[in-house]
Coordinates of C-alpha atoms in Angstrom, one line a residue:
X21 CA 64.1 308.9 170.5
X22 CA 66.4 310.4 172.8
X23 CA 63.3 311.7 175.0
X24 CA 62.2 308.1 175.4
X25 CA 66.0 307.2 176.4
X26 CA 65.7 310.0 178.8
X27 CA 62.8 309.0 180.2
X28 CA 64.0 305.2 180.5
X29 CA 67.3 306.7 182.2
X30 CA 65.3 308.4 184.8
X31 CA 63.1 305.6 185.9
X32 CA 66.1 303.3 186.1
X33 CA 67.7 305.8 188.5
X34 CA 64.6 306.2 190.3
X35 CA 64.4 302.3 190.7
X36 CA 68.2 302.1 191.5
X37 CA 67.7 304.6 194.4
X38 CA 64.7 302.4 196.0
X39 CA 66.7 299.3 196.2
X40 CA 69.8 301.2 197.4
X41 CA 68.1 303.1 200.0
X42 CA 65.4 300.3 200.7
X43 CA 68.1 297.1 201.0
X44 CA 71.3 299.0 201.7
X45 CA 71.2 302.2 203.4
X46 CA 68.0 301.3 205.8
X47 CA 69.8 297.8 207.2
X48 CA 72.8 299.8 207.4
X49 CA 71.6 302.8 209.4
X50 CA 69.7 300.3 211.3
X51 CA 72.2 298.0 212.5
X52 CA 74.6 301.0 213.7
X53 CA 71.6 302.3 215.7
X54 CA 70.7 299.1 217.3
X55 CA 70.5 299.3 221.1
X56 CA 73.4 298.2 222.7
X57 CA 75.8 298.1 219.8
X58 CA 77.3 301.4 220.5
X59 CA 76.4 304.3 222.3
X60 CA 73.4 306.4 221.8
X61 CA 75.5 309.6 220.8
X62 CA 78.0 307.0 218.5
X63 CA 75.7 305.2 216.9
X64 CA 74.0 308.4 216.0
X65 CA 76.8 309.9 214.5
X66 CA 77.9 306.7 212.6
X67 CA 74.7 306.5 211.1
X68 CA 74.7 310.1 210.2
X69 CA 78.2 310.0 209.0
X70 CA 77.1 307.0 206.4
X71 CA 74.1 308.8 205.1
X72 CA 76.3 312.0 204.5
X73 CA 78.7 309.7 202.6
X74 CA 76.0 308.0 200.7
X75 CA 74.4 311.4 199.5
X76 CA 77.7 312.8 198.6
X77 CA 79.0 310.2 196.4
X78 CA 75.1 309.6 194.9
X79 CA 75.3 313.6 194.1
X80 CA 78.8 313.4 192.5
X81 CA 77.7 310.8 190.2
X82 CA 74.2 312.4 188.9
X83 CA 76.1 315.6 188.5
X84 CA 78.6 314.1 186.2
X85 CA 76.1 312.3 184.1
X86 CA 73.8 315.6 183.9
X87 CA 73.4 318.1 181.1
X88 CA 76.1 320.8 180.6
X89 CA 75.9 324.1 182.4
X90 CA 75.8 326.8 179.9
X91 CA 76.7 329.4 182.3
X92 CA 80.0 327.5 183.0
X93 CA 81.4 326.8 179.6
X94 CA 80.7 330.6 178.8
X95 CA 82.1 331.9 182.2
X96 CA 79.2 333.9 183.1
X97 CA 76.4 333.6 185.2
X98 CA 72.6 334.4 185.6
X99 CA 72.8 338.1 186.0
X100 CA 75.2 338.7 182.7
X101 CA 73.8 340.5 180.1
X102 CA 73.4 340.2 176.3
X103 CA 76.8 342.3 175.7
X104 CA 78.6 340.5 178.6
X105 CA 77.4 337.0 177.0
X106 CA 79.0 338.0 173.4
X107 CA 82.2 339.2 175.0
X108 CA 82.9 336.0 176.8
X109 CA 81.6 333.8 173.9
X110 CA 84.0 335.7 171.4
X111 CA 86.8 334.7 173.9
X112 CA 86.1 331.5 174.4
X113 CA 85.9 331.0 170.5
X114 CA 89.2 332.3 169.9
X115 CA 90.6 330.1 172.4
X116 CA 88.7 327.0 171.2
X117 CA 88.6 327.4 167.6
X118 CA 90.0 324.0 166.0
X119 CA 92.5 326.4 163.5
X120 CA 94.6 327.9 166.8
X121 CA 93.6 325.3 169.2
X122 CA 95.9 322.2 168.7
X123 CA 94.1 319.9 171.5
X124 CA 92.1 317.0 170.2
X125 CA 88.9 318.1 171.7
X126 CA 89.4 321.3 170.8
X127 CA 86.4 321.0 168.0
X128 CA 84.1 319.5 170.6
X129 CA 84.4 322.2 173.0
X130 CA 84.3 325.0 170.4
X131 CA 80.8 323.3 169.2
X132 CA 79.8 323.1 173.3
X133 CA 80.3 326.6 173.8
X134 CA 78.7 328.2 170.5
X135 CA 75.5 325.7 171.8
X136 CA 75.6 327.5 174.9
X137 CA 75.8 330.9 173.5
X138 CA 72.7 330.3 171.0
X139 CA 70.7 329.1 174.0
X140 CA 71.6 331.8 176.6
X141 CA 71.0 334.5 173.8
X142 CA 67.7 333.8 172.9
X143 CA 65.3 334.6 176.0
X144 CA 63.1 331.7 175.1
X145 CA 65.5 329.2 175.0
X146 CA 67.4 330.4 177.7
X147 CA 64.3 330.5 179.8
X148 CA 63.5 326.7 178.8
X149 CA 67.0 325.7 179.7
X150 CA 67.0 327.6 183.2
X151 CA 63.9 325.8 184.1
X152 CA 64.0 322.4 182.6
X153 CA 67.6 321.6 181.2
X154 CA 69.6 321.3 178.0
X155 CA 67.4 318.9 176.3
X156 CA 64.1 320.8 176.0
X157 CA 66.1 324.0 175.1
X158 CA 67.7 322.7 172.1
X159 CA 64.5 321.1 171.0
X160 CA 62.7 324.4 171.8
X161 CA 59.8 321.8 173.4
X162 CA 56.7 323.1 173.9
X163 CA 56.2 322.8 177.4
X164 CA 52.7 322.1 178.9
X165 CA 52.5 323.3 182.9
X166 CA 49.8 320.2 183.6
X167 CA 52.4 317.4 182.3
X168 CA 55.3 319.0 184.2
X169 CA 53.2 319.6 187.6
X170 CA 52.1 316.1 186.9
X171 CA 55.5 314.7 186.4
X172 CA 56.1 316.4 190.1
X173 CA 53.2 314.8 191.6
X174 CA 54.3 311.2 190.4
X175 CA 57.9 312.0 192.0
X176 CA 56.5 313.1 195.3
X177 CA 53.7 310.4 195.5
X178 CA 56.5 307.9 194.9
X179 CA 58.6 309.0 197.5
X180 CA 55.7 309.9 199.9
X181 CA 54.9 306.4 199.8
X182 CA 58.7 304.9 200.1
X183 CA 58.9 307.5 203.3
X184 CA 55.8 305.9 204.9
X185 CA 57.2 302.5 204.5
X186 CA 60.7 303.6 205.8
X187 CA 59.2 305.5 208.7
X188 CA 56.6 302.8 209.8
X189 CA 56.3 302.1 213.2
X190 CA 55.7 304.1 216.4
X191 CA 59.4 305.3 216.8
X192 CA 59.2 307.3 213.6
X193 CA 56.0 309.0 213.9
X194 CA 57.7 312.0 214.5
X195 CA 60.2 311.5 211.8
X196 CA 57.6 310.9 209.1
X197 CA 55.7 314.3 210.6
X198 CA 59.1 316.0 209.4
X199 CA 59.9 314.2 206.2
X200 CA 56.3 315.1 204.7
X201 CA 57.0 318.9 206.0
X202 CA 60.2 318.7 204.2
X203 CA 58.7 317.2 201.0
X204 CA 55.9 319.8 201.1
X205 CA 58.7 322.6 201.3
X206 CA 60.6 320.8 198.5
X207 CA 57.4 320.4 196.4
X208 CA 56.8 323.9 196.8
X209 CA 59.9 325.1 195.8
X210 CA 59.9 323.0 192.7
X211 CA 56.3 324.8 191.6
X212 CA 57.8 328.3 192.3
X213 CA 61.1 327.4 190.3
X214 CA 59.6 325.5 187.3
X215 CA 56.2 326.8 187.2
X216 CA 55.9 330.2 188.2
X217 CA 56.8 333.0 186.0
X218 CA 59.2 335.5 187.0
X219 CA 60.7 333.5 189.8
X220 CA 64.3 334.1 190.6
X221 CA 66.7 332.5 192.9
X222 CA 68.1 333.7 195.9
X223 CA 71.6 335.7 196.0
X224 CA 73.2 333.0 198.3
X225 CA 72.9 330.5 195.5
X226 CA 75.5 330.4 193.3
X227 CA 75.3 332.6 190.3
X228 CA 76.0 329.9 187.9
X229 CA 73.5 327.6 189.0
X230 CA 70.1 327.5 187.2
X231 CA 66.7 326.8 188.8
X232 CA 67.1 323.2 187.0
X233 CA 70.1 322.3 188.9
X234 CA 68.8 323.5 192.3
X235 CA 65.7 321.4 191.7
X236 CA 68.1 318.2 191.1
X237 CA 70.2 318.9 193.9
X238 CA 66.9 318.9 196.1
X239 CA 65.7 315.7 194.8
X240 CA 69.1 314.3 194.8
X241 CA 69.3 315.3 199.0
X242 CA 66.0 314.5 200.0
X243 CA 66.8 310.5 200.5
X244 CA 69.5 311.4 202.9
X245 CA 67.3 313.9 204.6
X246 CA 64.4 311.2 205.0
X247 CA 66.6 308.9 206.4
X248 CA 68.6 311.6 208.4
X249 CA 64.9 312.5 210.4
X250 CA 64.5 308.3 210.7
X251 CA 67.9 308.0 212.5
X252 CA 67.1 311.1 214.7
X253 CA 64.0 310.6 216.2
X254 CA 64.3 306.8 216.2
X255 CA 67.3 307.2 218.6
X256 CA 65.7 309.8 221.0
X257 CA 62.1 307.9 221.0
X258 CA 60.6 306.8 224.3
X259 CA 58.1 304.1 224.1
X260 CA 55.7 305.3 226.6
X261 CA 53.7 302.1 226.4
X262 CA 56.4 300.1 226.5
X263 CA 57.7 301.8 229.8
X264 CA 53.8 301.5 231.1
X265 CA 54.1 297.8 230.6
X266 CA 57.5 297.7 232.4
X267 CA 56.3 299.7 235.3
X268 CA 53.1 297.9 236.0
X269 CA 55.4 294.3 235.8
X270 CA 57.8 295.9 238.4
X271 CA 55.0 296.8 240.4
X272 CA 53.4 293.5 240.4
X273 CA 56.6 292.0 241.1
X274 CA 57.1 294.3 244.1
X275 CA 53.6 293.5 245.6
X276 CA 54.3 289.7 245.3
X277 CA 57.8 290.5 247.0
X278 CA 55.8 292.6 249.5
X279 CA 53.4 289.5 250.3
X280 CA 56.5 287.1 250.7
X281 CA 57.8 289.7 253.7
X282 CA 54.8 290.2 255.2
X283 CA 54.3 286.2 255.4
X284 CA 57.7 286.2 256.8
X285 CA 57.1 288.5 259.4
X286 CA 54.0 286.5 260.3
X287 CA 56.1 283.3 260.6
X288 CA 58.5 285.2 262.6
X289 CA 56.2 286.7 265.0
X290 CA 54.2 283.1 265.2
X291 CA 57.8 281.7 266.4
X292 CA 58.9 284.2 268.9
X293 CA 55.2 283.7 270.4
X294 CA 56.1 280.0 270.7
X295 CA 59.9 281.0 272.1
X296 CA 61.7 280.0 268.9
X297 CA 63.8 282.8 268.4
X298 CA 64.1 285.5 265.6
X299 CA 66.0 283.6 262.9
X300 CA 63.2 284.1 260.6
X301 CA 62.6 287.7 261.7
X302 CA 66.4 288.5 260.3
X303 CA 65.5 287.0 257.3
X304 CA 62.8 289.3 256.6
X305 CA 64.6 292.0 257.4
X306 CA 67.2 291.3 254.9
X307 CA 64.4 290.6 252.4
X308 CA 63.3 294.1 252.8
X309 CA 66.7 295.5 252.3
X310 CA 66.8 293.3 249.3
X311 CA 63.7 294.7 247.9
X312 CA 64.7 298.2 248.8
X313 CA 67.6 297.9 246.5
X314 CA 66.4 296.2 243.7
X315 CA 63.4 298.0 242.7
X316 CA 63.2 299.7 239.5
X317 CA 59.8 301.5 239.7
X318 CA 61.1 304.9 240.8
X319 CA 63.9 304.6 238.0
X320 CA 60.8 304.0 235.3
X321 CA 58.7 306.6 236.9
X322 CA 61.2 309.4 236.7
X323 CA 62.0 308.6 232.9
X324 CA 58.3 309.3 232.3
X325 CA 58.3 312.2 234.0
X326 CA 61.5 313.5 231.7
X327 CA 59.6 312.6 228.6
X328 CA 58.8 315.8 226.6
X329 CA 55.3 315.4 225.0
X330 CA 55.1 316.6 221.4
X331 CA 53.3 319.9 220.7
X332 CA 51.0 320.0 218.0
X333 CA 51.4 324.0 217.7
X334 CA 55.0 323.1 216.3
X335 CA 53.3 321.4 213.3
X336 CA 51.4 324.9 212.6
X337 CA 54.6 326.8 213.3
X338 CA 56.6 324.8 210.5
X339 CA 53.7 325.5 207.6
X340 CA 53.9 329.3 208.6
X341 CA 57.8 329.1 208.7
X342 CA 57.7 327.4 205.1
X343 CA 55.1 330.0 203.7
X344 CA 56.8 333.2 204.8
X345 CA 60.1 331.9 204.0
X346 CA 59.1 331.2 200.5
X347 CA 57.6 334.5 199.9
X348 CA 60.9 335.9 201.0
X349 CA 63.1 334.0 199.0
X350 CA 61.2 334.1 195.9
X351 CA 59.1 337.2 195.9
X352 CA 62.4 339.4 195.0
X353 CA 63.2 340.4 198.8
X354 CA 66.2 338.1 198.8
X355 CA 66.9 337.7 195.1
X356 CA 67.8 341.1 193.8
X357 CA 71.1 340.6 191.1
X358 CA 74.4 342.0 192.3
X359 CA 75.7 345.6 191.6
X360 CA 77.7 345.8 188.5
X361 CA 80.6 348.0 188.5

């Protein structure tokens, strides 16, 4: 029953995240980044700050609702030996025993510490808790790798479709590529941490943090990463097709003005030949100066020249960086435990 309730709660949270980001976060960031509302830097700063605030609040709520961290309950870490676990448990049990601790929650905290020790002192339970969390560890559930992999695919497929919807349009094409590269990185990390035997976390990850918390943290921060990429890329996007359209319109208008000036000059020359003065010629000269001051063709051309075309090699380089980075992080080069004194 608890497994069904947990799955229903996870589905509800996923649906809630979808509605929050589609109907609240996406419109707010779009409003902040709307042209002429703020300057580009100000709008981008406000949008990134808003996304960071949403991610912080969301992560705090999810962190408060997750299962207990057995390392922190005992005051140990993933590098602690069995003797250190026993010493930590003995100290906690003496301090929290209901016969010696008068606090109202002493009995509950004592049971939590005992449960933590029972899990961490058993290698199989500890491995299950490290990968999947307390629920499967306490039940000693038989975990099928194929089932876990399928659940990963469902989660990432859902977010891939949502990312496609949120990054629709030419202005977000580059953002979509970055998001998908980041999602591939996250998916690969999850496979390494959850399904690969003998994988250790890098030393820069807090020692009291198990693998399943790292996965939860990445999933919690991914929506903010998605919207951050969308905001940054759309802010610096230059629509070349629109610029070309404006350029051709400006050229067409300039051509019409030149024809008008030439016609005025022709009339002026005709009047001069008839001895009617050069009043219209002055008007033609003024028209030429006005045309020179108001034309925007040169400005549009300069902006098009400044545009930097995307290099397809960056995508290939990104995948190589991900591959070798993962090899370094999870092959043991960056995950050696600290030396015990």
